[in-house]
mmCIF file of C-alpha atoms in Angstrom:
data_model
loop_
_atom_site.group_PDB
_atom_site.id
_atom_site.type_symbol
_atom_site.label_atom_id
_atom_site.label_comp_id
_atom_site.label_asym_id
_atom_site.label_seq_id
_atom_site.Cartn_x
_atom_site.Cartn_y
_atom_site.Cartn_z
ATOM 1 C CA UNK T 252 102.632 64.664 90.975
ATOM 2 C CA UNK T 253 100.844 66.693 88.556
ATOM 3 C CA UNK T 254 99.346 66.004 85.107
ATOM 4 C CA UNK T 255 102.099 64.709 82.877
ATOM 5 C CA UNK T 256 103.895 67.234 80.657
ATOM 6 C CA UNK T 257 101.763 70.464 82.819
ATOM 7 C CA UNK T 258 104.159 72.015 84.880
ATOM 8 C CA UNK T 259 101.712 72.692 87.670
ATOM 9 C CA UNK T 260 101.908 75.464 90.891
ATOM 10 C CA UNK T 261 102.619 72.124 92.902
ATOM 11 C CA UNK T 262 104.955 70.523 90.586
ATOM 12 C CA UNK T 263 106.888 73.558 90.812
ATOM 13 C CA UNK T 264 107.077 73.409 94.525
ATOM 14 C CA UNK T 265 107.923 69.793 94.297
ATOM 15 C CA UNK T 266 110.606 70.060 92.554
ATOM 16 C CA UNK T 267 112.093 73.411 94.408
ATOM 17 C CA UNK T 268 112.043 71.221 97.613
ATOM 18 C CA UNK T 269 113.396 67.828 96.060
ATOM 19 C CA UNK T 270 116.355 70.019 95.364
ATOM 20 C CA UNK T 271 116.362 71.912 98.638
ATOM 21 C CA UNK T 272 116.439 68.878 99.706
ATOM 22 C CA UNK T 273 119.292 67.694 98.258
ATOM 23 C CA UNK T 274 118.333 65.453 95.578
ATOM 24 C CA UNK T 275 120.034 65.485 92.488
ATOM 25 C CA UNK T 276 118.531 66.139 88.762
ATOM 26 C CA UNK T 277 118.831 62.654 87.756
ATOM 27 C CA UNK T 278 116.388 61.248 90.911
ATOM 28 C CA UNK T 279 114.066 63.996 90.108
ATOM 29 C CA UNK T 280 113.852 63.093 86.187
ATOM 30 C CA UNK T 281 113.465 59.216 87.410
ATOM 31 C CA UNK T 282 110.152 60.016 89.323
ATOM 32 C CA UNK T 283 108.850 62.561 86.256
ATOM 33 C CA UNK T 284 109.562 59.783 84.177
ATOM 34 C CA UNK T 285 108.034 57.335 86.021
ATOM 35 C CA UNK T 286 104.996 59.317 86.693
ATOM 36 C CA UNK T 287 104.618 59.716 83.004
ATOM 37 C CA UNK T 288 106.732 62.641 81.470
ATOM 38 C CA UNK T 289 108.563 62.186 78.788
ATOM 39 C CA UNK T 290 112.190 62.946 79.152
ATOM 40 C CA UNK T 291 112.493 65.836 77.191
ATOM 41 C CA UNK T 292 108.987 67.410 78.770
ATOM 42 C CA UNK T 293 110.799 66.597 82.451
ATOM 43 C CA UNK T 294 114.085 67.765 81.324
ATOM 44 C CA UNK T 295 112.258 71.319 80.446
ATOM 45 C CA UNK T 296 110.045 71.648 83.561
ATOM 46 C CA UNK T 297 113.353 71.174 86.022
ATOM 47 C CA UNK T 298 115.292 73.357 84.249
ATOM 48 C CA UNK T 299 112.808 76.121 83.716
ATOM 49 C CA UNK T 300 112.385 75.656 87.251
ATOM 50 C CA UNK T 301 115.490 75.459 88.690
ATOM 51 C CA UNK T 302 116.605 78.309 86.544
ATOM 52 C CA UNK T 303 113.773 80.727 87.974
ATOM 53 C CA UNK T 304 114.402 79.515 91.407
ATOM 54 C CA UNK T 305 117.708 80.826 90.831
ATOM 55 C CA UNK T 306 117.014 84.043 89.269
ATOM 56 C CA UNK T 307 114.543 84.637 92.301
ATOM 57 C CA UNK T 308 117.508 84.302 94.707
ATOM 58 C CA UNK T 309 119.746 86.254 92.861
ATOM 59 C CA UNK T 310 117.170 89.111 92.539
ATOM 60 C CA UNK T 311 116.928 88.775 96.680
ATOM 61 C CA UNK T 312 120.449 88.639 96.899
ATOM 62 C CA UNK T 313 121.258 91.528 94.523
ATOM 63 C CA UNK T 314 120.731 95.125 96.432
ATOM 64 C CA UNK T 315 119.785 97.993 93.270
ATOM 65 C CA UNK T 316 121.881 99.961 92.498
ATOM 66 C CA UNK T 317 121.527 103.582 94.497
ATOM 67 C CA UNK T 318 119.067 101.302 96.512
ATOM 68 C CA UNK T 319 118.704 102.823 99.870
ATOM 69 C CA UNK T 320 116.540 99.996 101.345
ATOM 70 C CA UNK T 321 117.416 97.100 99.105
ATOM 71 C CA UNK T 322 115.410 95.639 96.161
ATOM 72 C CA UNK O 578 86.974 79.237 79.212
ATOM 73 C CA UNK O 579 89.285 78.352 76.561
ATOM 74 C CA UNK O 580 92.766 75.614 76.980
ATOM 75 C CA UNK O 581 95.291 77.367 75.304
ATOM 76 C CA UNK O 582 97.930 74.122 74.308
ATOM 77 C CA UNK O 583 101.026 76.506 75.298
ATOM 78 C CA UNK O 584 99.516 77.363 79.094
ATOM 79 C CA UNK O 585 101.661 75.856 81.544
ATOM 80 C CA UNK O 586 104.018 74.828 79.224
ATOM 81 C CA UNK O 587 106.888 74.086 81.445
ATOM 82 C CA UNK O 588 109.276 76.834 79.638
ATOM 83 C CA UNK O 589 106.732 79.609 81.097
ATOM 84 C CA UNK O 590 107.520 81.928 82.766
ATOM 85 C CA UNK O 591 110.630 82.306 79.662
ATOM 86 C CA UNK O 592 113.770 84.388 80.694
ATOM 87 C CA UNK O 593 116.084 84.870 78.206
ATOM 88 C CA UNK O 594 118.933 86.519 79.194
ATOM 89 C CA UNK O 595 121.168 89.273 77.639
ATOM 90 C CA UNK O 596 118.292 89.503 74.935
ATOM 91 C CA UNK O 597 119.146 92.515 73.658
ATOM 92 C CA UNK O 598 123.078 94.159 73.248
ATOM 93 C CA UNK O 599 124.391 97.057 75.858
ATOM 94 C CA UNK O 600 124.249 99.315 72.585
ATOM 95 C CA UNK O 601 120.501 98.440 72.312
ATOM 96 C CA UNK O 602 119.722 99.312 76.074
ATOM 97 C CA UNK O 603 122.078 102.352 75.946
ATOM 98 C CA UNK O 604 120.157 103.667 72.798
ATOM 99 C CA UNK O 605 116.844 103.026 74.261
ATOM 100 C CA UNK O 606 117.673 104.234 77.649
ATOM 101 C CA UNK O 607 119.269 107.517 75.813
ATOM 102 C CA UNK O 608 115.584 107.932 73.729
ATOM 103 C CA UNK O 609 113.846 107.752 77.093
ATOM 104 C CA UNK O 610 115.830 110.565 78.940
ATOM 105 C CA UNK O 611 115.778 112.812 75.492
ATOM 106 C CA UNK O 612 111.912 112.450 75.438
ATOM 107 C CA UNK O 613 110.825 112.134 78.678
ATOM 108 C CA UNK O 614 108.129 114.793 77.985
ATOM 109 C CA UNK O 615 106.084 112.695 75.585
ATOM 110 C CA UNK O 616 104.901 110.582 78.063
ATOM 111 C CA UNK O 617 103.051 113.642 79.632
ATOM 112 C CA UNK O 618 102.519 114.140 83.080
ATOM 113 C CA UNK O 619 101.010 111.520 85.286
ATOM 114 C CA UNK O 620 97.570 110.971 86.856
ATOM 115 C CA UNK O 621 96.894 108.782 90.221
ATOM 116 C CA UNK O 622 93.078 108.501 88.996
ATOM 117 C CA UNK O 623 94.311 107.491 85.386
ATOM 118 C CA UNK O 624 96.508 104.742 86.034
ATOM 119 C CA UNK O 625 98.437 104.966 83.091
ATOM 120 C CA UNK O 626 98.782 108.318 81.956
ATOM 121 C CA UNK O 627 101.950 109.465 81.823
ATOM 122 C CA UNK O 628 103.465 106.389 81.896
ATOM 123 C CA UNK O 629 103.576 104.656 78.638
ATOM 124 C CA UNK O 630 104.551 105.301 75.299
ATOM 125 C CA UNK O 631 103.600 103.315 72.174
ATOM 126 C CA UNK O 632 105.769 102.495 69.045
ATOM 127 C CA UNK O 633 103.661 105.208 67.191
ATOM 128 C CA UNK O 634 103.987 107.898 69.607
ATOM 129 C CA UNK O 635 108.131 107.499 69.444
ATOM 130 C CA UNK O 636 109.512 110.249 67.022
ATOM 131 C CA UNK O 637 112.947 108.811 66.854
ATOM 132 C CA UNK O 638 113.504 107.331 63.751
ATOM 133 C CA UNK O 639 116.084 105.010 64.906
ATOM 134 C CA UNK O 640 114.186 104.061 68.038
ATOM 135 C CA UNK O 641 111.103 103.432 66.225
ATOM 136 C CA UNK O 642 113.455 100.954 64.048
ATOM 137 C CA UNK O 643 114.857 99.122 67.503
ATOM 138 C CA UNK O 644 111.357 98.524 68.627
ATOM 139 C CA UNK O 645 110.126 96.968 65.301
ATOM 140 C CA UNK O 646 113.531 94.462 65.391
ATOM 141 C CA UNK O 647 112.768 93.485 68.757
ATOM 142 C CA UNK O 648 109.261 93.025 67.889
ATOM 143 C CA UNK O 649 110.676 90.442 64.904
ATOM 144 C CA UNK O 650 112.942 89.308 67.406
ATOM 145 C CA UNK O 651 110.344 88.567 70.421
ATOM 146 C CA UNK O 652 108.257 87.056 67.520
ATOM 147 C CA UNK O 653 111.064 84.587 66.457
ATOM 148 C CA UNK O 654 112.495 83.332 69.866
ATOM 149 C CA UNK O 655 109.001 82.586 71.168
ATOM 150 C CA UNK O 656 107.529 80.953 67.909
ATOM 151 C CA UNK O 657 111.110 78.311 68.022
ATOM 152 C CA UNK O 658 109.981 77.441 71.545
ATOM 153 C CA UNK O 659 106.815 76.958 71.078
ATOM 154 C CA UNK O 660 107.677 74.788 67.799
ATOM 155 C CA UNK O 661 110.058 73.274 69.882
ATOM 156 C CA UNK O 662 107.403 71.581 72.181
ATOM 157 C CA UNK O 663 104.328 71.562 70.091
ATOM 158 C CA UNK O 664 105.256 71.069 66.829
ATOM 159 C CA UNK O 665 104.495 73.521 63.768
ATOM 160 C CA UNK O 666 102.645 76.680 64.763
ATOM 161 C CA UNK O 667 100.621 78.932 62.923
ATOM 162 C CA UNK O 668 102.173 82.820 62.617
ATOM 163 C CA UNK O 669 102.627 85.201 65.642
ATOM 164 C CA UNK O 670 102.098 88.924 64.786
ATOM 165 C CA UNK O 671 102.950 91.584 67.334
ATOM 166 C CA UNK O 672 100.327 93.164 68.781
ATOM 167 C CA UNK O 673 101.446 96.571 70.922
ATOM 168 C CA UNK O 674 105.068 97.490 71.711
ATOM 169 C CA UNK O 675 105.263 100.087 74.304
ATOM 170 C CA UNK O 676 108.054 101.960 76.833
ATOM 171 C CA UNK O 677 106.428 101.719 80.387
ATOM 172 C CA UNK O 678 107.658 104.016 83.133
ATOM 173 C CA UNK O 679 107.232 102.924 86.729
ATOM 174 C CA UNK O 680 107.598 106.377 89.138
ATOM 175 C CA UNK O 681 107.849 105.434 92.735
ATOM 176 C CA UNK O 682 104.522 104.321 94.496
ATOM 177 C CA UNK O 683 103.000 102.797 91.474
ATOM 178 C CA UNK O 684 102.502 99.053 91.615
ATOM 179 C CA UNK O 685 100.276 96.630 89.625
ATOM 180 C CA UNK O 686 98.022 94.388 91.233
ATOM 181 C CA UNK O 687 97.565 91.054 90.370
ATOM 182 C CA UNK O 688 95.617 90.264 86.567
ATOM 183 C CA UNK O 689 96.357 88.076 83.496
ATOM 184 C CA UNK O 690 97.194 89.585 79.722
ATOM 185 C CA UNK O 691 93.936 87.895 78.184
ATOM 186 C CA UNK O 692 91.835 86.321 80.445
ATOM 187 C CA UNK O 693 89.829 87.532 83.858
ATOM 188 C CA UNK O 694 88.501 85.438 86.645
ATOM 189 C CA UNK O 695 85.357 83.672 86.346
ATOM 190 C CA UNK O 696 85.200 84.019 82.626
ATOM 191 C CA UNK O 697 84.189 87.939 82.925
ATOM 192 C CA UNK O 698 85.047 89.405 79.727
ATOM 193 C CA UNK O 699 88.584 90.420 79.000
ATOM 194 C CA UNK O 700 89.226 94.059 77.207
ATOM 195 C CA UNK O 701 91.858 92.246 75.257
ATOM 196 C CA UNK O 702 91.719 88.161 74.834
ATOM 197 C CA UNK O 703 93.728 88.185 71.679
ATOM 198 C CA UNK O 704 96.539 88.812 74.115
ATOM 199 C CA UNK O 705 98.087 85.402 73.927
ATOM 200 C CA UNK O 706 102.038 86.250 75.134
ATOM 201 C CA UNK O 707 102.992 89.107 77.287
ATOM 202 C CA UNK O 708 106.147 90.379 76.782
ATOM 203 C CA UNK O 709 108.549 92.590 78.870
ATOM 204 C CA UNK O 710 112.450 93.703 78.417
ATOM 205 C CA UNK O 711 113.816 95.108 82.063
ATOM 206 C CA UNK O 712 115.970 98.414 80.509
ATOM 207 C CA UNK O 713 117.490 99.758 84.431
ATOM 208 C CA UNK O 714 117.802 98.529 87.725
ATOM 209 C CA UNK O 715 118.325 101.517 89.001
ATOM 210 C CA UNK O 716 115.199 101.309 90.909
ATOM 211 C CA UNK O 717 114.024 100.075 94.561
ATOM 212 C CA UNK O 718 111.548 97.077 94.670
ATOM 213 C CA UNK O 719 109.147 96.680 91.259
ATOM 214 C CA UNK O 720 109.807 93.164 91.464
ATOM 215 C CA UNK O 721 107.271 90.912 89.053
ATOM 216 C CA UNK O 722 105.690 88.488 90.922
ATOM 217 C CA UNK O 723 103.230 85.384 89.672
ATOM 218 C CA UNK O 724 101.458 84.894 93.007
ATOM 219 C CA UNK O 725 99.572 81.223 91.311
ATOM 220 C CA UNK O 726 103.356 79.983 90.485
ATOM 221 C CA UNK O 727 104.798 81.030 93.806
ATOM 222 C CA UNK O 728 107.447 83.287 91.653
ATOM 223 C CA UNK O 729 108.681 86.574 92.520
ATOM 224 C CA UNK O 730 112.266 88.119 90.617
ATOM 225 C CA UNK O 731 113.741 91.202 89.150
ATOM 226 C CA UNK O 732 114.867 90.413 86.098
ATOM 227 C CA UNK O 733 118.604 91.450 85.509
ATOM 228 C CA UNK O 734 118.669 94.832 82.499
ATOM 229 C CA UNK O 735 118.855 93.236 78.476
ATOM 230 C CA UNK O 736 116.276 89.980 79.870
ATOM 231 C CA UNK O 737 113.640 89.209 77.861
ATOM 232 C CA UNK O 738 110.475 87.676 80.340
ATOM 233 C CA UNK O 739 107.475 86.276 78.439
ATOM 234 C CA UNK O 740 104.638 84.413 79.498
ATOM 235 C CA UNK O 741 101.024 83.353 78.462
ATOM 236 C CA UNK O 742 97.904 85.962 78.604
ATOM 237 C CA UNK O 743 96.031 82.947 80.405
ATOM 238 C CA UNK O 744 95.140 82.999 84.277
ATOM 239 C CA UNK O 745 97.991 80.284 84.902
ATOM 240 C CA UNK O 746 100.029 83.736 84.725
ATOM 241 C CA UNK O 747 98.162 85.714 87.393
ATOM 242 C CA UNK O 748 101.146 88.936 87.217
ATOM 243 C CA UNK O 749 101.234 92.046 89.212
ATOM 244 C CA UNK O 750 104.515 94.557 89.669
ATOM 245 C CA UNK O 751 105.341 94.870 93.477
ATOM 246 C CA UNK O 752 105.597 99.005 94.392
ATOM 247 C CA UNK O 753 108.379 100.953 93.170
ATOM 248 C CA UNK O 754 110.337 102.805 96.284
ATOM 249 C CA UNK O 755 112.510 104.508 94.605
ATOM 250 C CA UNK O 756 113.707 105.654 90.997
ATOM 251 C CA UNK O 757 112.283 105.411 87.703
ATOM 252 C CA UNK O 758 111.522 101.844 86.748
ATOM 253 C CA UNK O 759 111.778 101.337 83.026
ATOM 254 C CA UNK O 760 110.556 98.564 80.299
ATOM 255 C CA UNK O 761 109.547 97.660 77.112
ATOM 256 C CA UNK O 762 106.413 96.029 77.170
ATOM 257 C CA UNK O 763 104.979 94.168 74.337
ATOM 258 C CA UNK O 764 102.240 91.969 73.289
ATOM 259 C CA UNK O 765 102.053 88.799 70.605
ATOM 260 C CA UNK O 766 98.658 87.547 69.121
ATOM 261 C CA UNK O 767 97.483 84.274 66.531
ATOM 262 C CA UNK O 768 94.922 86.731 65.268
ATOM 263 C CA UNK O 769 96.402 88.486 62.305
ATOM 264 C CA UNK O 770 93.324 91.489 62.772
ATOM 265 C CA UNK O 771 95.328 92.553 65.960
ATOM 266 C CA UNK O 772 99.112 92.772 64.198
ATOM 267 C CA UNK O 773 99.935 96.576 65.156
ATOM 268 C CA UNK O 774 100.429 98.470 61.691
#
């Protein structure tokens, strides 16, 4: 795991595939915490990530308007 | 080169949704089609000619007042998070504020705001936030991608997406197929000698 509190390139992808994997927030916070994050740092990295991850899918998912070949 | 505290802050990339009001984008999106000959014609060996237009080149009173509230506005939400995780901060002034047009074809390769590879001097380093509002998505492709955070996303219209000038933040614009891709772009500084007047 990265640097504690630096929300790395590979943190990033750590954490997208801990939860494409399945695991849940809580698990993920456990093994930030126990790597050295504080809980509010951890708490901030997930959810920053998480929530980018999911604005990345949406944006696949969402075809432009007047698109003719999709966004 | 320089370790900026607030590069790779974990709440980088920021989106903040629904930033600005429907009235705000409707206004803004009205200025742009009721002035879309002050941003000249373009130039594919001047890469942004044509293409941008600065808060003193608007002539709308009432636009010119929009883009100094969301420069207040950029200013506040990003100075709380940075307080937020760091502790007290020292004043943010806003540097440029700018419409950007994106015609089909144009694209934006890879670069950060304030820094370049290898420590080669940057035309502007004071550049410590980039800044961007996403005004239509009435456009094919354009997507903003950070190719060092494995990130790629089109923003939905009213978002507000700001990240460091730093090369953690590597950003280019995927090409535009179709339509007229339209933002706000703006810049935020530490140095008070770069605050736009």
């Amino acid at each position: 795991m990265s640097p504690a509190g630096r929300l790395t390139p590979d943190l990033r992808r750590w954490i997208i595939a801990q939860a494409e994997a399945g695991h849940p927030p809580e698990v993920m916070l456990k093994s930030m915490t126990d790597a050295g994050w504080t809980e509010a740092a951890a708490l901030d990295a997930l959810e920053s990530t998480l929530r980018l991850k999911a604005a990345e899918i949406d944006s696949r998912q969402k075809p432009s308007p007047g698109s003719r070949s999709g966004a | 080169m320089a370790e900026h505290p607030w590069s790779g802050l974990a709440c980088f990339p920021l989106l903040v949704p629904d930033f600005i009001s429907e009235v705000e984008r409707t206004q803004a999106l009205g200025f742009l089609a009721a002035h879309e000959a002050d941003f000249g014609a373009t130039d594919r060996t001047d890469y942004w000619a044509g293409r941008t237009l600065t808060l003193p080149q608007v002539r709308d009173p009432a636009t010119q007042t929009l883009l100094r509230d969301l420069q207040r506005r950029i200013i506040r939400t990003v100075h709380g998070v940075l307080e937020e995780r760091l502790g007290p901060q020292p004043p943010l002034y806003a540097d440029v504020i700018n419409f950007a047009r994106w015609p089909p074809g144009y694209e934006l390769l890879p670069h950060a705001d304030a820094e370049n590879p290898g420590g080669e001097p940057h035309p502007y380093p004071w550049r410590h936030f980039a800044s961007v509002i996403y005004l239509n998505d009435d456009y094919g492709d354009g997507a903003i991608h950070f190719p060092e955070l494995g990130i790629e996303l089109r923003p939905p219209v009213r978002t507000l997406l700001v990240f460091p000038g730093t090369l953690d933040y590597l950003h280019g614009v995927r090409p535009v197929t179709h339509g007229m891709r339209h933002t706000l772009a703006s810049f935020l500084t530490f140095d008070p000698a770069h605050e736009s007047t």
